[in-house]
Amino acid sequence: MTRYLHTMIRVSDPDATIAFFDMLGLKQVRRMDNEQGRFTLIFLAAPGQEGVAEVELTHNWDPEPYAGGRNFGHLAFRVDDIYATCQRLLDAGVTINRPPRDGHMAFVKTPDGISIELLQDGSLDPAEPWASMPNTGTW
């Protein structure tokens, strides 16, 4: 089973972006500040869509120009078995850009280069060949 989770966009002014989405009826459902990584994640959803279909705003604290689509981050999907999903993609010739070394998260790209985050439903123990597989390219 695959379930759509959220779409992430990078923003330079979180307050202005929250106000924009508020006009569309989306409300902030959770916020996480990461001091070490110097970023904030803000999740928005329409009423009743919390945890179902959300917009993730990523605000990097250090100014960064967003050109060439850099402001769009990724689509995220929860999967029943991240290892089986990644193996199926790998067998079909898809590059696993960020392998699921932790048994929880992986990144791949569509043929057009759109980043897709795969998240394990629950948790799996780290397993080979994934645990020692290096990153490839960007995600």
Short mmCIF file of N, CA, C and O in Angstrom, two decimals:
data_model
loop_
_atom_site.label_atom_id
_atom_site.label_comp_id
_atom_site.label_asym_id
_atom_site.label_seq_id
_atom_site.Cartn_x
_atom_site.Cartn_y
_atom_site.Cartn_z
N MET A 1 0.84 -1.18 0.00
CA MET A 1 0.00 0.00 0.00
C MET A 1 0.88 1.25 0.00
O MET A 1 1.88 1.30 0.69
N THR A 2 0.51 2.23 -0.77
CA THR A 2 1.19 3.51 -0.82
C THR A 2 0.17 4.58 -0.46
O THR A 2 -0.97 4.52 -0.90
N ARG A 3 0.61 5.54 0.37
CA ARG A 3 -0.30 6.62 0.79
C ARG A 3 0.43 7.94 0.64
O ARG A 3 1.53 8.12 1.14
N TYR A 4 -0.20 8.88 -0.07
CA TYR A 4 0.37 10.22 -0.23
C TYR A 4 0.43 10.92 1.12
O TYR A 4 -0.51 10.85 1.90
N LEU A 5 1.54 11.62 1.42
CA LEU A 5 1.70 12.29 2.70
C LEU A 5 1.74 13.81 2.56
O LEU A 5 0.91 14.50 3.12
N HIS A 6 2.75 14.34 1.86
CA HIS A 6 2.90 15.79 1.77
C HIS A 6 3.75 16.19 0.58
O HIS A 6 4.44 15.38 0.00
N THR A 7 3.67 17.48 0.26
CA THR A 7 4.56 18.10 -0.72
C THR A 7 5.35 19.16 0.01
O THR A 7 4.80 19.93 0.79
N MET A 8 6.67 19.20 -0.20
CA MET A 8 7.53 20.15 0.48
C MET A 8 7.95 21.25 -0.48
O MET A 8 8.32 20.97 -1.63
N ILE A 9 7.87 22.50 -0.02
CA ILE A 9 8.41 23.63 -0.77
C ILE A 9 9.30 24.44 0.16
O ILE A 9 9.05 24.54 1.36
N ARG A 10 10.36 24.99 -0.39
CA ARG A 10 11.26 25.84 0.38
C ARG A 10 10.74 27.27 0.31
O ARG A 10 10.30 27.72 -0.74
N VAL A 11 10.80 27.96 1.45
CA VAL A 11 10.26 29.32 1.51
C VAL A 11 11.28 30.26 2.15
O VAL A 11 12.04 29.87 3.03
N SER A 12 11.28 31.52 1.70
CA SER A 12 12.19 32.51 2.27
C SER A 12 11.52 33.32 3.37
O SER A 12 12.20 33.86 4.23
N ASP A 13 10.21 33.40 3.36
CA ASP A 13 9.46 34.17 4.36
C ASP A 13 8.30 33.31 4.87
O ASP A 13 7.20 33.35 4.31
N PRO A 14 8.54 32.55 5.94
CA PRO A 14 7.51 31.64 6.44
C PRO A 14 6.20 32.34 6.80
O PRO A 14 5.12 31.84 6.48
N ASP A 15 6.28 33.50 7.43
CA ASP A 15 5.05 34.19 7.85
C ASP A 15 4.20 34.58 6.64
O ASP A 15 2.98 34.40 6.66
N ALA A 16 4.83 35.10 5.61
CA ALA A 16 4.09 35.49 4.40
C ALA A 16 3.49 34.26 3.73
O ALA A 16 2.35 34.29 3.24
N THR A 17 4.23 33.15 3.73
CA THR A 17 3.74 31.94 3.08
C THR A 17 2.59 31.33 3.88
O THR A 17 1.60 30.88 3.29
N ILE A 18 2.71 31.33 5.20
CA ILE A 18 1.62 30.82 6.04
C ILE A 18 0.37 31.67 5.82
O ILE A 18 -0.74 31.14 5.68
N ALA A 19 0.54 32.99 5.74
CA ALA A 19 -0.60 33.88 5.50
C ALA A 19 -1.25 33.59 4.15
O ALA A 19 -2.48 33.59 4.02
N PHE A 20 -0.44 33.31 3.13
CA PHE A 20 -0.97 32.98 1.82
C PHE A 20 -1.82 31.72 1.90
O PHE A 20 -2.97 31.68 1.44
N PHE A 21 -1.26 30.65 2.47
CA PHE A 21 -2.00 29.39 2.55
C PHE A 21 -3.21 29.50 3.48
O PHE A 21 -4.20 28.80 3.27
N ASP A 22 -3.12 30.38 4.47
CA ASP A 22 -4.27 30.62 5.34
C ASP A 22 -5.46 31.13 4.53
O ASP A 22 -6.61 30.75 4.78
N MET A 23 -5.18 31.96 3.52
CA MET A 23 -6.24 32.47 2.66
C MET A 23 -6.90 31.35 1.86
O MET A 23 -8.04 31.49 1.42
N LEU A 24 -6.19 30.25 1.69
CA LEU A 24 -6.74 29.09 0.98
C LEU A 24 -7.40 28.11 1.94
O LEU A 24 -7.92 27.08 1.50
N GLY A 25 -7.35 28.41 3.24
CA GLY A 25 -7.98 27.55 4.22
C GLY A 25 -7.06 26.56 4.89
O GLY A 25 -7.52 25.76 5.71
N LEU A 26 -5.76 26.57 4.56
CA LEU A 26 -4.82 25.67 5.22
C LEU A 26 -4.33 26.30 6.51
O LEU A 26 -4.06 27.50 6.57
N LYS A 27 -4.21 25.48 7.54
CA LYS A 27 -3.76 25.94 8.86
C LYS A 27 -2.51 25.17 9.27
O LYS A 27 -2.30 24.03 8.87
N GLN A 28 -1.70 25.80 10.12
CA GLN A 28 -0.50 25.14 10.64
C GLN A 28 -0.93 24.02 11.57
O GLN A 28 -1.72 24.22 12.49
N VAL A 29 -0.40 22.80 11.33
CA VAL A 29 -0.73 21.66 12.18
C VAL A 29 0.44 21.23 13.05
O VAL A 29 0.24 20.61 14.10
N ARG A 30 1.66 21.54 12.63
CA ARG A 30 2.83 21.28 13.48
C ARG A 30 4.03 22.04 12.92
O ARG A 30 4.06 22.40 11.76
N ARG A 31 5.00 22.24 13.81
CA ARG A 31 6.19 23.01 13.47
C ARG A 31 7.37 22.40 14.20
O ARG A 31 7.26 22.03 15.37
N MET A 32 8.52 22.30 13.50
CA MET A 32 9.73 21.76 14.10
C MET A 32 10.89 22.67 13.75
O MET A 32 11.14 22.92 12.56
N ASP A 33 11.58 23.18 14.75
CA ASP A 33 12.79 23.97 14.55
C ASP A 33 13.99 23.07 14.80
O ASP A 33 14.06 22.40 15.83
N ASN A 34 14.94 23.06 13.87
CA ASN A 34 16.14 22.25 13.99
C ASN A 34 17.33 23.20 14.09
O ASN A 34 17.81 23.71 13.07
N GLU A 35 17.78 23.43 15.32
CA GLU A 35 18.90 24.35 15.57
C GLU A 35 20.18 23.87 14.88
O GLU A 35 20.88 24.66 14.25
N GLN A 36 20.48 22.58 14.99
CA GLN A 36 21.71 22.05 14.42
C GLN A 36 21.72 22.18 12.90
O GLN A 36 22.71 22.58 12.30
N GLY A 37 20.61 21.85 12.26
CA GLY A 37 20.53 21.92 10.81
C GLY A 37 20.18 23.31 10.29
O GLY A 37 20.23 23.55 9.09
N ARG A 38 19.81 24.21 11.21
CA ARG A 38 19.47 25.59 10.89
C ARG A 38 18.30 25.69 9.90
O ARG A 38 18.38 26.36 8.88
N PHE A 39 17.23 24.97 10.23
CA PHE A 39 16.03 25.05 9.40
C PHE A 39 14.79 24.84 10.26
O PHE A 39 14.86 24.34 11.38
N THR A 40 13.65 25.25 9.72
CA THR A 40 12.34 25.06 10.35
C THR A 40 11.43 24.35 9.36
O THR A 40 11.42 24.69 8.17
N LEU A 41 10.69 23.37 9.86
CA LEU A 41 9.67 22.69 9.07
C LEU A 41 8.31 23.08 9.62
O LEU A 41 8.09 23.00 10.84
N ILE A 42 7.42 23.50 8.74
CA ILE A 42 6.07 23.90 9.13
C ILE A 42 5.10 23.12 8.25
O ILE A 42 5.20 23.18 7.01
N PHE A 43 4.20 22.36 8.87
CA PHE A 43 3.24 21.57 8.12
C PHE A 43 1.87 22.24 8.17
O PHE A 43 1.40 22.63 9.24
N LEU A 44 1.25 22.36 7.00
CA LEU A 44 -0.07 22.98 6.86
C LEU A 44 -1.03 21.94 6.28
O LEU A 44 -0.62 21.09 5.50
N ALA A 45 -2.29 22.06 6.67
CA ALA A 45 -3.31 21.17 6.11
C ALA A 45 -4.66 21.85 6.14
O ALA A 45 -4.92 22.72 6.99
N ALA A 46 -5.53 21.44 5.24
CA ALA A 46 -6.92 21.88 5.28
C ALA A 46 -7.59 21.14 6.43
O ALA A 46 -7.17 20.04 6.81
N PRO A 47 -8.63 21.71 7.01
CA PRO A 47 -9.34 21.04 8.10
C PRO A 47 -9.75 19.62 7.70
O PRO A 47 -10.28 19.40 6.60
N GLY A 48 -9.44 18.67 8.57
CA GLY A 48 -9.76 17.27 8.31
C GLY A 48 -8.73 16.53 7.48
O GLY A 48 -8.81 15.33 7.31
N GLN A 49 -7.72 17.24 6.97
CA GLN A 49 -6.68 16.62 6.15
C GLN A 49 -5.35 16.47 6.89
O GLN A 49 -4.35 16.08 6.28
N GLU A 50 -5.35 16.77 8.18
CA GLU A 50 -4.13 16.63 8.98
C GLU A 50 -3.65 15.19 8.92
O GLU A 50 -4.43 14.27 9.15
N GLY A 51 -2.39 14.99 8.55
CA GLY A 51 -1.83 13.65 8.45
C GLY A 51 -2.28 12.90 7.21
O GLY A 51 -1.90 11.75 7.01
N VAL A 52 -3.08 13.54 6.37
CA VAL A 52 -3.58 12.88 5.16
C VAL A 52 -2.93 13.48 3.92
O VAL A 52 -2.36 12.77 3.10
N ALA A 53 -3.03 14.80 3.78
CA ALA A 53 -2.45 15.51 2.64
C ALA A 53 -2.01 16.88 3.13
O ALA A 53 -2.85 17.73 3.41
N GLU A 54 -0.72 17.08 3.26
CA GLU A 54 -0.21 18.30 3.86
C GLU A 54 0.80 18.99 2.94
O GLU A 54 1.35 18.38 2.03
N VAL A 55 1.02 20.27 3.23
CA VAL A 55 2.08 21.04 2.59
C VAL A 55 3.15 21.26 3.65
O VAL A 55 2.85 21.74 4.74
N GLU A 56 4.38 20.89 3.33
CA GLU A 56 5.51 21.10 4.23
C GLU A 56 6.28 22.32 3.75
O GLU A 56 6.77 22.34 2.62
N LEU A 57 6.37 23.34 4.59
CA LEU A 57 7.19 24.51 4.30
C LEU A 57 8.54 24.31 4.96
O LEU A 57 8.61 24.05 6.15
N THR A 58 9.61 24.41 4.20
CA THR A 58 10.96 24.32 4.74
C THR A 58 11.60 25.70 4.65
O THR A 58 11.69 26.27 3.57
N HIS A 59 11.98 26.22 5.81
CA HIS A 59 12.65 27.52 5.84
C HIS A 59 14.09 27.29 6.32
O HIS A 59 14.32 26.91 7.48
N ASN A 60 15.04 27.49 5.41
CA ASN A 60 16.45 27.42 5.77
C ASN A 60 16.84 28.78 6.34
O ASN A 60 16.59 29.81 5.73
N TRP A 61 17.43 28.77 7.54
CA TRP A 61 17.71 30.01 8.24
C TRP A 61 18.75 30.87 7.55
O TRP A 61 18.72 32.08 7.64
N ASP A 62 19.69 30.23 6.87
CA ASP A 62 20.70 30.98 6.14
C ASP A 62 20.12 31.32 4.77
O ASP A 62 19.64 30.44 4.06
N PRO A 63 20.16 32.61 4.38
CA PRO A 63 19.56 33.02 3.10
C PRO A 63 20.13 32.21 1.95
O PRO A 63 21.33 31.93 1.88
N GLU A 64 19.24 31.81 1.06
CA GLU A 64 19.63 31.03 -0.11
C GLU A 64 18.68 31.38 -1.24
O GLU A 64 17.46 31.28 -1.08
N PRO A 65 19.22 31.81 -2.39
CA PRO A 65 18.31 32.09 -3.52
C PRO A 65 17.76 30.78 -4.07
O PRO A 65 18.48 29.79 -4.18
N TYR A 66 16.49 30.76 -4.40
CA TYR A 66 15.85 29.57 -4.93
C TYR A 66 15.54 29.78 -6.40
O TYR A 66 14.57 30.43 -6.76
N ALA A 67 16.42 29.26 -7.26
CA ALA A 67 16.24 29.39 -8.69
C ALA A 67 16.16 28.00 -9.31
O ALA A 67 16.60 27.02 -8.72
N GLY A 68 15.58 27.92 -10.47
CA GLY A 68 15.54 26.66 -11.19
C GLY A 68 14.77 25.57 -10.48
O GLY A 68 15.14 24.40 -10.55
N GLY A 69 13.71 25.93 -9.76
CA GLY A 69 12.90 24.93 -9.10
C GLY A 69 13.43 24.48 -7.76
O GLY A 69 12.90 23.57 -7.15
N ARG A 70 14.48 25.10 -7.24
CA ARG A 70 15.06 24.70 -5.96
C ARG A 70 14.07 24.90 -4.82
O ARG A 70 14.16 24.25 -3.79
N ASN A 71 13.08 25.78 -5.02
CA ASN A 71 12.11 26.02 -3.95
C ASN A 71 11.15 24.84 -3.79
O ASN A 71 10.54 24.68 -2.75
N PHE A 72 11.00 23.99 -4.83
CA PHE A 72 10.18 22.80 -4.70
C PHE A 72 11.06 21.68 -4.21
O PHE A 72 12.13 21.43 -4.76
N GLY A 73 10.63 21.00 -3.17
CA GLY A 73 11.47 19.97 -2.57
C GLY A 73 11.19 18.57 -3.06
O GLY A 73 11.96 18.02 -3.84
N HIS A 74 10.07 17.98 -2.64
CA HIS A 74 9.81 16.59 -2.99
C HIS A 74 8.36 16.22 -2.73
O HIS A 74 7.65 16.95 -2.04
N LEU A 75 7.95 15.10 -3.28
CA LEU A 75 6.69 14.47 -2.93
C LEU A 75 7.02 13.33 -1.98
O LEU A 75 8.06 12.68 -2.15
N ALA A 76 6.17 13.07 -1.01
CA ALA A 76 6.44 12.02 -0.03
C ALA A 76 5.32 10.99 -0.02
O ALA A 76 4.14 11.35 -0.06
N PHE A 77 5.73 9.72 0.05
CA PHE A 77 4.77 8.62 0.10
C PHE A 77 5.17 7.63 1.17
O PHE A 77 6.34 7.28 1.30
N ARG A 78 4.19 7.17 1.94
CA ARG A 78 4.41 6.12 2.93
C ARG A 78 4.23 4.78 2.22
O ARG A 78 3.29 4.63 1.43
N VAL A 79 5.12 3.84 2.48
CA VAL A 79 5.06 2.52 1.85
C VAL A 79 5.06 1.43 2.92
O VAL A 79 5.57 1.62 4.02
N ASP A 80 4.48 0.28 2.58
CA ASP A 80 4.40 -0.83 3.52
C ASP A 80 5.75 -1.47 3.78
O ASP A 80 6.01 -1.94 4.89
N ASP A 81 6.61 -1.55 2.75
CA ASP A 81 7.93 -2.20 2.89
C ASP A 81 8.92 -1.42 2.04
O ASP A 81 8.98 -1.59 0.82
N ILE A 82 9.69 -0.57 2.70
CA ILE A 82 10.61 0.31 1.97
C ILE A 82 11.69 -0.48 1.23
O ILE A 82 12.11 -0.10 0.14
N TYR A 83 12.11 -1.61 1.81
CA TYR A 83 13.12 -2.41 1.14
C TYR A 83 12.58 -3.05 -0.14
O TYR A 83 13.23 -3.03 -1.18
N ALA A 84 11.38 -3.60 -0.08
CA ALA A 84 10.77 -4.21 -1.27
C ALA A 84 10.49 -3.14 -2.33
O ALA A 84 10.70 -3.37 -3.53
N THR A 85 10.03 -1.97 -1.90
CA THR A 85 9.75 -0.89 -2.84
C THR A 85 11.03 -0.45 -3.53
O THR A 85 11.07 -0.31 -4.76
N CYS A 86 12.10 -0.23 -2.77
CA CYS A 86 13.37 0.19 -3.36
C CYS A 86 13.94 -0.89 -4.27
O CYS A 86 14.49 -0.58 -5.33
N GLN A 87 13.79 -2.15 -3.89
CA GLN A 87 14.30 -3.23 -4.74
C GLN A 87 13.54 -3.28 -6.06
O GLN A 87 14.14 -3.45 -7.13
N ARG A 88 12.22 -3.10 -6.01
CA ARG A 88 11.40 -3.09 -7.23
C ARG A 88 11.84 -1.94 -8.15
O ARG A 88 11.99 -2.12 -9.36
N LEU A 89 12.09 -0.76 -7.56
CA LEU A 89 12.54 0.38 -8.35
C LEU A 89 13.94 0.14 -8.92
O LEU A 89 14.20 0.39 -10.10
N LEU A 90 14.84 -0.38 -8.09
CA LEU A 90 16.21 -0.66 -8.53
C LEU A 90 16.20 -1.67 -9.66
O LEU A 90 16.90 -1.50 -10.67
N ASP A 91 15.38 -2.72 -9.53
CA ASP A 91 15.28 -3.74 -10.58
C ASP A 91 14.77 -3.16 -11.89
O ASP A 91 15.06 -3.69 -12.96
N ALA A 92 14.00 -2.08 -11.80
CA ALA A 92 13.46 -1.43 -13.00
C ALA A 92 14.42 -0.37 -13.56
O ALA A 92 14.07 0.34 -14.51
N GLY A 93 15.60 -0.25 -12.96
CA GLY A 93 16.60 0.68 -13.47
C GLY A 93 16.58 2.06 -12.83
O GLY A 93 17.27 2.96 -13.27
N VAL A 94 15.79 2.22 -11.76
CA VAL A 94 15.72 3.51 -11.07
C VAL A 94 16.90 3.62 -10.10
O VAL A 94 17.20 2.67 -9.36
N THR A 95 17.57 4.76 -10.09
CA THR A 95 18.66 5.01 -9.16
C THR A 95 18.08 5.31 -7.78
O THR A 95 17.17 6.13 -7.66
N ILE A 96 18.60 4.66 -6.76
CA ILE A 96 18.21 4.96 -5.38
C ILE A 96 19.19 6.03 -4.90
O ILE A 96 20.32 5.74 -4.54
N ASN A 97 18.77 7.29 -4.96
CA ASN A 97 19.66 8.40 -4.63
C ASN A 97 20.07 8.42 -3.17
O ASN A 97 21.22 8.70 -2.84
N ARG A 98 19.12 8.16 -2.29
CA ARG A 98 19.40 8.07 -0.85
C ARG A 98 18.80 6.74 -0.40
O ARG A 98 17.59 6.62 -0.23
N PRO A 99 19.63 5.71 -0.25
CA PRO A 99 19.12 4.39 0.13
C PRO A 99 18.50 4.40 1.53
O PRO A 99 18.85 5.23 2.37
N PRO A 100 17.62 3.43 1.81
CA PRO A 100 16.98 3.36 3.13
C PRO A 100 17.89 2.69 4.16
O PRO A 100 17.56 1.65 4.74
N ARG A 101 19.04 3.31 4.39
CA ARG A 101 20.02 2.73 5.31
C ARG A 101 19.46 2.51 6.71
O ARG A 101 19.83 1.58 7.40
N ASP A 102 18.54 3.37 7.13
CA ASP A 102 17.98 3.30 8.48
C ASP A 102 16.69 2.48 8.53
O ASP A 102 16.09 2.35 9.58
N GLY A 103 16.26 1.94 7.39
CA GLY A 103 15.00 1.20 7.35
C GLY A 103 13.78 2.10 7.42
O GLY A 103 12.66 1.63 7.62
N HIS A 104 13.99 3.40 7.25
CA HIS A 104 12.89 4.35 7.41
C HIS A 104 12.67 5.25 6.20
O HIS A 104 11.54 5.51 5.83
N MET A 105 13.74 5.77 5.58
CA MET A 105 13.59 6.81 4.57
C MET A 105 14.52 6.56 3.39
O MET A 105 15.67 6.16 3.56
N ALA A 106 13.99 6.84 2.19
CA ALA A 106 14.79 6.76 0.97
C ALA A 106 14.33 7.86 0.02
O ALA A 106 13.22 8.40 0.18
N PHE A 107 15.20 8.21 -0.92
CA PHE A 107 14.85 9.18 -1.96
C PHE A 107 15.20 8.61 -3.32
O PHE A 107 16.26 8.00 -3.50
N VAL A 108 14.30 8.82 -4.28
CA VAL A 108 14.50 8.48 -5.68
C VAL A 108 14.03 9.68 -6.50
O VAL A 108 13.50 10.64 -5.93
N LYS A 109 14.22 9.63 -7.80
CA LYS A 109 13.74 10.72 -8.67
C LYS A 109 12.91 10.16 -9.80
O LYS A 109 13.18 9.06 -10.30
N THR A 110 11.93 10.95 -10.22
CA THR A 110 11.13 10.60 -11.39
C THR A 110 11.99 10.76 -12.64
O THR A 110 13.08 11.36 -12.57
N PRO A 111 11.53 10.29 -13.79
CA PRO A 111 12.29 10.50 -15.02
C PRO A 111 12.56 11.97 -15.32
O PRO A 111 13.53 12.30 -16.00
N ASP A 112 11.72 12.87 -14.79
CA ASP A 112 11.93 14.31 -15.01
C ASP A 112 12.76 14.95 -13.91
O ASP A 112 12.90 16.17 -13.86
N GLY A 113 13.27 14.15 -12.97
CA GLY A 113 14.13 14.68 -11.93
C GLY A 113 13.42 15.21 -10.71
O GLY A 113 14.03 15.90 -9.90
N ILE A 114 12.14 14.90 -10.54
CA ILE A 114 11.41 15.34 -9.34
C ILE A 114 11.71 14.36 -8.22
O ILE A 114 11.59 13.15 -8.38
N SER A 115 12.10 14.90 -7.09
CA SER A 115 12.51 14.09 -5.95
C SER A 115 11.29 13.48 -5.25
O SER A 115 10.30 14.16 -5.00
N ILE A 116 11.39 12.19 -4.95
CA ILE A 116 10.34 11.45 -4.26
C ILE A 116 10.93 10.87 -2.99
O ILE A 116 11.93 10.15 -3.01
N GLU A 117 10.30 11.19 -1.85
CA GLU A 117 10.70 10.64 -0.56
C GLU A 117 9.81 9.45 -0.25
O GLU A 117 8.59 9.53 -0.34
N LEU A 118 10.43 8.33 0.09
CA LEU A 118 9.71 7.13 0.51
C LEU A 118 9.91 6.96 2.00
O LEU A 118 11.05 6.98 2.48
N LEU A 119 8.82 6.80 2.73
CA LEU A 119 8.88 6.65 4.18
C LEU A 119 8.23 5.34 4.59
O LEU A 119 7.10 5.04 4.18
N GLN A 120 8.93 4.56 5.39
CA GLN A 120 8.44 3.28 5.86
C GLN A 120 7.27 3.47 6.82
O GLN A 120 7.32 4.30 7.71
N ASP A 121 6.21 2.71 6.62
CA ASP A 121 5.09 2.69 7.56
C ASP A 121 5.55 1.87 8.75
O ASP A 121 5.76 0.66 8.63
N GLY A 122 5.74 2.50 9.89
CA GLY A 122 6.35 1.83 11.04
C GLY A 122 7.85 1.88 10.91
O GLY A 122 8.40 2.83 10.37
N SER A 123 8.51 0.83 11.37
CA SER A 123 9.98 0.83 11.28
C SER A 123 10.48 -0.57 10.95
O SER A 123 9.87 -1.57 11.32
N LEU A 124 11.57 -0.61 10.23
CA LEU A 124 12.26 -1.86 9.92
C LEU A 124 13.69 -1.73 10.42
O LEU A 124 14.26 -0.63 10.43
N ASP A 125 14.28 -2.84 10.81
CA ASP A 125 15.68 -2.83 11.21
C ASP A 125 16.55 -2.58 9.98
O ASP A 125 16.21 -3.02 8.87
N PRO A 126 17.68 -1.87 10.15
CA PRO A 126 18.60 -1.69 9.03
C PRO A 126 18.99 -3.06 8.45
O PRO A 126 19.16 -4.03 9.20
N ALA A 127 19.10 -3.12 7.13
CA ALA A 127 19.42 -4.39 6.46
C ALA A 127 20.28 -4.12 5.23
O ALA A 127 20.18 -3.06 4.61
N GLU A 128 21.10 -5.08 4.90
CA GLU A 128 21.92 -5.02 3.70
C GLU A 128 21.08 -5.45 2.50
O GLU A 128 20.14 -6.21 2.66
N PRO A 129 21.39 -4.97 1.30
CA PRO A 129 22.56 -4.15 0.97
C PRO A 129 22.36 -2.66 1.26
O PRO A 129 23.26 -1.85 1.07
N TRP A 130 21.19 -2.32 1.74
CA TRP A 130 20.82 -0.91 1.93
C TRP A 130 21.64 -0.21 3.00
O TRP A 130 22.00 0.96 2.84
N ALA A 131 21.94 -0.88 4.09
CA ALA A 131 22.61 -0.24 5.24
C ALA A 131 23.99 0.33 4.87
O ALA A 131 24.41 1.33 5.44
N SER A 132 24.67 -0.28 3.93
CA SER A 132 26.02 0.20 3.57
C SER A 132 26.05 0.83 2.17
O SER A 132 27.12 1.19 1.70
N MET A 133 24.90 1.01 1.55
CA MET A 133 24.85 1.59 0.20
C MET A 133 25.06 3.12 0.29
O MET A 133 24.40 3.79 1.09
N PRO A 134 25.95 3.67 -0.53
CA PRO A 134 26.20 5.12 -0.48
C PRO A 134 25.10 5.91 -1.22
O PRO A 134 24.34 5.35 -2.02
N ASN A 135 25.04 7.20 -0.93
CA ASN A 135 24.15 8.10 -1.67
C ASN A 135 24.67 8.22 -3.10
O ASN A 135 25.87 8.09 -3.36
N THR A 136 23.76 8.51 -4.01
CA THR A 136 24.11 8.73 -5.42
C THR A 136 23.45 10.01 -5.90
O THR A 136 22.23 10.13 -5.83
N GLY A 137 24.25 10.96 -6.34
CA GLY A 137 23.70 12.21 -6.85
C GLY A 137 23.02 13.03 -5.77
O GLY A 137 23.43 13.02 -4.62
N THR A 138 21.98 13.74 -6.16
CA THR A 138 21.25 14.59 -5.23
C THR A 138 19.83 14.09 -5.12
O THR A 138 19.37 13.28 -5.92
N TRP A 139 19.14 14.61 -4.12
CA TRP A 139 17.73 14.25 -3.99
C TRP A 139 16.96 15.44 -3.54
O TRP A 139 15.84 15.52 -3.32
#
